[in-house]
Amino acid sequence: MAAAHPMQPHATHDETAEQLFVRDLKVWLTEEVEPVHRAAAAALDPGAQNNARVETVYAGLHAQSGFRAWASVRRTSQEMLWDAVGASVARQSAALAETAALPAPRGSVTLAPDFVVPRYLADRDVHLMPGGYGLDDGGVGQGAVMDQGGAVYMLGRNGGQMNDVRGHTVAAHIFARYPGFEPARILELGCGVGASAVPVAQAFPDAELHAVDVGASMLRYAHARAEHLGVAIHFAQDDAEHTRFADGSFDLVYSCVLMHETSEAAMANILAESLRLLRPGGVAVHLEVPQRYEELDLWGKIRGQIEMDYNNEPAWKAAISVDFDAMLRAAGFAEVAAGFQDATSQPQRGGGGFCGESKGVFRSWFVVSGTRP
Ligand SMILES: C[S@@+](CC[C@H](N)C(=O)[O-])C[C@H]1O[C@@H](n2cnc3c(N)ncnc32)[C@H](O)[C@@H]1O
């Protein structure tokens, strides 16, 4: 398969086979085995699909050895993913470092040696990625692992190797809700390896784009990746809850799937920080997973609990349960709207695609947006 950009780790024949095996194992566990346990959950809660019994049914499933084995193999498949990608990246670390050495970058990366990774990330390896988002390996390795692992993890459903559907979807939301808005200074909170920052920068080519995250390795990699894609972005190691930027520094502040990696207290802090960072009339857009807890059926709720317990995603339930509309208003935003934006893999200046109903995972993203009065 052709590389999407020069920073993308190259997989040998055997490494590709291993990564595809893990992908196919994940697909099999989801498409072939999961329905068996979904049916078992329904059998434990006959009749009404009574959502109040989620905990009882979840405990009942754990009494079944088949369920325990499936949940464990799911977790193991995730560990296998990181093992496979990590070994491939480690083999080519010298080459990646060389590609990351940029003679004349247009963007920048600013690291903070005194940076303290927030507890909700430092206490566990989210998604089981060894070392977690905050790991500093002194180079770009952890960023490369996250980028390549993310592409395999998403099974190609989020924009293939570029993993950029979320960024295109944020841009589409802005064109839909704020036609004519041309932000001059933009900030992404929780940018990871910049997969969502690049499409936003491309959608607003005249804007100056800044992006912050917690991990030095991820940020070095994100910077090199963006430069090789011909996009100037200023990356910085900073805490989305309390950044180092001055009040009113930006016209647009956004995030993509940041909230569910934090905590309920952090979500409120991030919204308050978004408001502080915007100039009057500026716009905040926060994109999240396209589910709302109260609308999920019994299995949807159990599936989320499995993510929390077996994939180190403890804030998943909070992020899809909180009332973001009310939280933005409480933070001081005006003209707030929450809903679902159609997922798109193309830059779209046309508008539309924002509505009250989710079309499902990977077809819609939950988005809440508002302006600073
Ligand atoms: C699921 S990743 C998404 C990355 C990127 N937004 C994207 O769409 O590809 C969530 C990111 O949020 C970052 N993050 C979580 N809490 C943060 C905080 N308090 N400050 C900065 N970044 C944070 C994590 O380090 C991680 O890179």
XYZ file of C-alpha atoms and ligand atoms in Angstrom:
400
model
C 0.000 0.000 0.000
C 1.363 3.446 -0.930
C 2.328 5.669 2.029
C -0.087 8.552 2.651
C 2.841 10.833 3.601
C 6.591 10.438 4.197
C 6.252 10.162 8.004
C 3.963 7.162 7.790
C 5.805 4.088 9.111
C 6.516 1.612 6.336
C 5.385 -1.961 7.025
C 7.360 -4.843 5.506
C 5.543 -7.810 3.961
C 5.538 -9.695 7.270
C 4.579 -6.632 9.319
C 1.693 -5.919 6.956
C 0.525 -9.520 7.278
C 0.628 -9.233 11.075
C -1.284 -5.930 11.100
C -3.900 -7.296 8.702
C -4.258 -10.402 10.875
C -4.992 -8.211 13.901
C -7.454 -6.161 11.867
C -9.246 -9.293 10.651
C -9.300 -10.735 14.171
C -10.964 -7.525 15.360
C -13.497 -7.636 12.522
C -14.307 -11.286 13.300
C -14.715 -10.577 17.025
C -17.067 -7.701 16.246
C -19.071 -9.018 13.330
C -19.227 -12.743 14.006
C -18.855 -13.255 17.767
C -20.339 -10.108 19.267
C -23.910 -10.901 18.059
C -23.805 -14.089 20.146
C -23.228 -12.055 23.330
C -25.713 -9.423 22.286
C -28.320 -12.178 22.067
C -27.171 -13.546 25.437
C -27.668 -10.079 26.973
C -31.190 -9.882 25.537
C -31.942 -13.359 26.937
C -30.854 -12.164 30.403
C -33.299 -9.264 30.109
C -36.290 -10.731 28.286
C -39.108 -8.561 27.054
C -38.679 -4.897 27.556
C -34.970 -4.240 26.826
C -35.050 -2.638 30.237
C -32.118 -0.227 30.275
C -32.281 0.168 34.031
C -31.000 -3.405 34.315
C -27.708 -2.748 32.496
C -25.580 -3.524 35.549
C -27.491 -6.721 36.351
C -27.226 -7.967 32.772
C -23.527 -7.014 32.605
C -22.896 -9.025 35.777
C -24.940 -11.901 34.342
C -22.833 -11.914 31.179
C -19.699 -12.131 33.294
C -21.038 -15.338 34.808
C -20.767 -16.859 31.307
C -17.317 -18.160 30.369
C -17.926 -17.481 26.652
C -18.517 -13.790 27.346
C -15.456 -13.537 29.561
C -13.343 -15.219 26.886
C -14.677 -12.889 24.151
C -14.069 -9.759 26.255
C -10.540 -10.976 27.068
C -9.685 -11.810 23.453
C -10.978 -8.362 22.407
C -8.573 -6.826 24.890
C -5.779 -9.099 23.702
C -6.443 -8.123 20.075
C -5.925 -4.503 21.101
C -2.636 -5.402 22.805
C -1.619 -7.335 19.676
C -2.327 -4.249 17.578
C 0.107 -2.138 19.581
C 2.701 -4.951 19.673
C 2.570 -5.298 15.895
C 2.710 -1.568 15.149
C 5.242 -0.870 17.933
C 7.723 -3.470 16.617
C 7.421 -2.111 13.078
C 8.022 1.459 14.250
C 10.956 0.462 16.471
C 12.678 -1.267 13.511
C 12.627 1.966 11.504
C 13.162 4.524 14.283
C 16.413 5.837 12.748
C 14.768 6.371 9.351
C 11.758 8.085 10.949
C 14.054 10.408 12.920
C 15.841 11.299 9.697
C 12.583 12.047 7.875
C 11.440 14.154 10.834
C 14.544 16.391 10.642
C 13.149 19.374 8.751
C 15.529 21.861 7.152
C 13.098 24.776 6.789
C 9.794 24.192 8.594
C 6.990 26.697 8.116
C 5.183 25.632 11.272
C 6.755 24.849 14.651
C 6.725 22.585 17.679
C 7.187 23.987 21.191
C 7.733 21.552 24.053
C 7.398 22.359 27.763
C 9.993 20.504 29.859
C 7.986 21.278 33.026
C 4.768 19.836 31.596
C 2.717 17.590 33.892
C 0.412 15.109 32.108
C -3.121 15.253 33.635
C -3.955 12.378 36.007
C -6.740 10.972 33.812
C -4.118 10.263 31.116
C -1.104 9.527 33.324
C -2.914 6.913 35.450
C -3.615 4.535 32.550
C -2.665 3.814 28.953
C -5.774 4.918 27.061
C -6.755 2.358 24.355
C -3.994 0.184 25.920
C -1.330 2.010 23.861
C 1.857 1.235 25.860
C 3.169 4.401 27.513
C 0.016 6.340 26.690
C -0.436 9.685 24.978
C 2.024 11.440 27.280
C 5.061 9.214 26.610
C 8.232 11.055 25.593
C 10.662 8.676 23.881
C 12.949 11.570 22.923
C 11.932 11.236 19.263
C 8.864 10.645 17.121
C 8.285 6.927 17.829
C 5.192 7.191 20.013
C 3.642 9.554 17.474
C 4.313 7.072 14.674
C 2.788 4.260 16.749
C -0.310 6.345 17.445
C -0.698 7.339 13.785
C -0.286 3.860 12.337
C -2.148 2.169 15.208
C -5.014 4.622 14.798
C -5.373 3.806 11.108
C -5.501 0.050 11.841
C -7.759 0.598 14.908
C -10.279 2.546 12.835
C -10.285 -0.278 10.268
C -10.113 2.331 7.494
C -13.464 3.874 8.439
C -12.164 7.312 9.405
C -10.462 8.396 6.209
C -8.115 5.451 5.641
C -4.435 6.060 6.349
C -5.024 9.803 6.787
C -7.580 9.270 9.575
C -8.873 12.746 8.774
C -12.680 12.475 8.603
C -13.134 14.203 11.977
C -11.221 17.302 10.825
C -13.142 17.492 7.545
C -16.352 17.107 9.555
C -15.455 20.031 11.853
C -14.797 22.171 8.765
C -18.103 21.026 7.212
C -19.887 21.977 10.442
C -18.393 25.469 10.350
C -19.460 25.948 6.723
C -22.944 24.652 7.621
C -23.528 26.709 10.773
C -21.342 29.766 10.191
C -21.330 30.500 6.425
C -18.908 33.291 5.592
C -16.936 32.865 8.835
C -13.228 33.051 7.965
C -11.206 32.567 11.161
C -7.732 34.121 11.104
C -6.411 32.296 14.186
C -7.489 28.748 15.010
C -6.642 26.426 17.923
C -7.194 22.672 18.200
C -7.264 21.349 21.763
C -6.033 17.738 22.095
C -4.628 17.426 18.560
C -2.840 14.057 18.854
C -0.707 13.524 15.738
C -2.536 16.306 13.897
C -4.825 14.031 11.850
C -7.756 16.422 12.361
C -5.652 19.608 12.340
C -4.356 19.128 8.784
C -7.812 19.115 7.112
C -8.922 22.148 9.145
C -5.746 24.004 8.113
C -6.454 23.047 4.491
C -10.068 24.255 4.796
C -8.854 27.677 6.013
C -5.548 28.131 4.154
C -5.160 31.793 5.159
C -5.529 31.091 8.881
C -2.742 30.581 11.433
C -3.400 27.216 13.071
C -2.174 26.247 16.532
C -2.639 22.816 18.109
C -1.896 21.545 21.619
C -1.550 18.151 23.225
C 0.203 16.523 26.165
C 2.763 14.237 24.517
C 6.190 15.434 23.298
C 6.693 12.477 20.938
C 3.234 12.854 19.418
C 3.810 16.569 18.888
C 7.224 16.148 17.232
C 5.678 13.561 14.924
C 2.584 15.737 14.278
C 4.828 18.657 13.300
C 6.907 16.575 10.867
C 3.777 14.904 9.447
C 2.063 18.269 8.813
C 5.189 19.762 7.220
C 5.534 16.787 4.863
C 1.889 17.261 3.921
C 2.692 20.892 3.070
C 0.713 22.378 5.968
C 2.091 24.908 8.473
C 0.788 24.268 11.994
C 2.197 25.514 15.304
C 2.147 22.605 17.767
C 2.694 23.056 21.514
C 2.768 20.861 24.598
C -0.003 22.324 26.698
C -2.999 21.366 28.823
C -6.369 21.891 27.110
C -7.852 22.763 30.511
C -5.446 25.660 31.134
C -3.354 26.654 28.135
C -0.586 29.244 28.050
C -2.307 31.432 25.433
C -3.599 34.913 26.353
C -7.327 35.725 26.643
C -9.077 36.265 23.316
C -6.223 34.812 21.228
C -8.376 32.914 18.710
C -11.325 33.240 16.316
C -12.005 29.493 16.361
C -11.283 26.912 19.069
C -12.200 23.286 18.388
C -11.579 19.742 19.553
C -12.089 16.278 18.066
C -12.816 13.304 20.364
C -10.896 14.997 23.174
C -13.647 15.072 25.808
C -14.119 11.318 26.235
C -10.413 10.956 27.081
C -10.671 13.367 30.028
C -13.060 13.579 33.014
C -16.339 15.342 33.740
C -14.518 18.084 35.688
C -11.979 18.460 32.857
C -14.759 18.767 30.252
C -16.189 21.790 32.104
C -12.682 23.282 32.406
C -12.029 22.773 28.673
C -15.269 24.566 27.768
C -14.387 27.452 30.104
C -10.913 27.569 28.562
C -12.417 27.597 25.053
C -14.472 30.656 26.007
C -11.481 32.440 27.573
C -9.370 31.855 24.455
C -11.945 33.259 22.013
C -12.292 36.887 21.018
C -15.884 38.210 21.217
C -17.810 36.696 18.299
C -15.391 33.780 18.105
C -16.656 30.231 17.618
C -16.088 27.010 19.589
C -16.750 23.597 18.009
C -16.372 20.368 19.965
C -16.808 17.039 18.152
C -17.416 13.777 19.989
C -18.463 10.179 19.424
C -21.941 10.089 17.838
C -23.837 8.360 20.629
C -25.992 9.759 23.413
C -26.211 7.441 26.403
C -29.945 7.790 27.010
C -30.682 6.820 23.390
C -28.600 3.627 23.412
C -30.291 0.258 23.685
C -29.243 -2.302 26.284
C -26.383 -3.699 24.207
C -25.130 -0.224 23.267
C -24.806 0.599 26.959
C -23.087 -2.703 27.733
C -20.733 -2.227 24.766
C -19.744 1.151 26.215
C -19.123 -0.417 29.607
C -16.840 -2.948 27.884
C -14.873 -0.056 26.323
C -14.474 1.485 29.772
C -13.445 -1.738 31.489
C -11.424 -3.502 28.769
C -10.001 -0.652 26.674
C -9.097 1.954 29.346
C -11.757 4.483 28.369
C -13.126 5.464 31.797
C -14.746 8.773 30.736
C -16.661 7.285 27.795
C -19.997 7.144 29.660
C -19.618 10.643 31.126
C -18.805 12.130 27.712
C -21.931 10.723 26.085
C -24.149 11.396 29.118
C -23.366 15.027 29.928
C -25.572 17.742 28.445
C -23.004 19.611 26.324
C -25.637 22.106 25.171
C -26.328 23.118 28.801
C -22.622 23.007 29.658
C -21.722 25.453 26.864
C -24.493 27.819 27.959
C -23.338 27.529 31.588
C -19.778 28.299 30.463
C -21.060 31.562 28.907
C -21.491 30.664 25.224
C -24.367 32.059 23.135
C -26.179 30.636 20.067
C -25.385 27.108 21.219
C -26.473 24.142 19.099
C -25.865 20.447 19.678
C -26.567 17.768 17.100
C -24.998 15.449 14.564
C -22.841 16.447 11.613
C -22.619 14.086 8.646
C -19.143 12.542 8.504
C -17.227 13.615 5.413
C -13.843 12.720 3.994
C -13.746 15.656 1.584
C -13.406 19.371 2.149
C -16.952 20.720 1.766
C -17.757 24.391 1.600
C -21.359 23.697 0.621
C -23.082 23.764 4.006
C -25.727 21.418 5.374
C -25.379 18.005 6.968
C -26.112 19.166 10.546
C -29.234 17.681 12.089
C -30.767 16.288 15.278
C -30.349 12.601 14.493
C -27.243 10.447 14.338
C -26.884 8.335 11.215
C -24.650 5.963 13.192
C -21.009 5.459 14.087
C -18.602 6.624 11.324
C -21.528 8.187 9.408
C -22.177 11.031 11.866
C -20.262 12.801 14.617
C -21.829 14.527 17.625
C -20.991 18.234 17.484
C -21.748 21.090 19.858
C -20.902 24.651 18.876
C -21.476 28.176 20.140
C -20.138 31.703 20.005
C -18.507 33.950 22.564
C -20.876 36.909 23.183
C -8.576 10.378 20.679
S -7.223 11.486 20.600
C -7.754 12.556 19.283
C -6.634 13.302 18.638
C -7.068 14.277 17.529
N -7.941 15.284 18.057
C -7.701 13.572 16.360
O -8.879 13.826 16.078
O -7.022 12.779 15.727
C -7.457 12.522 22.030
C -6.258 13.400 22.313
O -6.597 14.287 23.377
C -5.419 14.510 24.117
N -5.737 15.069 25.427
C -6.482 14.515 26.411
N -6.538 15.345 27.488
C -5.815 16.442 27.158
C -5.503 17.656 27.831
N -5.932 17.922 29.075
N -4.728 18.556 27.205
C -4.279 18.335 25.941
N -4.544 17.206 25.247
C -5.310 16.274 25.851
C -4.768 13.149 24.166
O -3.409 13.237 24.511
C -5.018 12.649 22.739
O -3.962 12.960 21.876
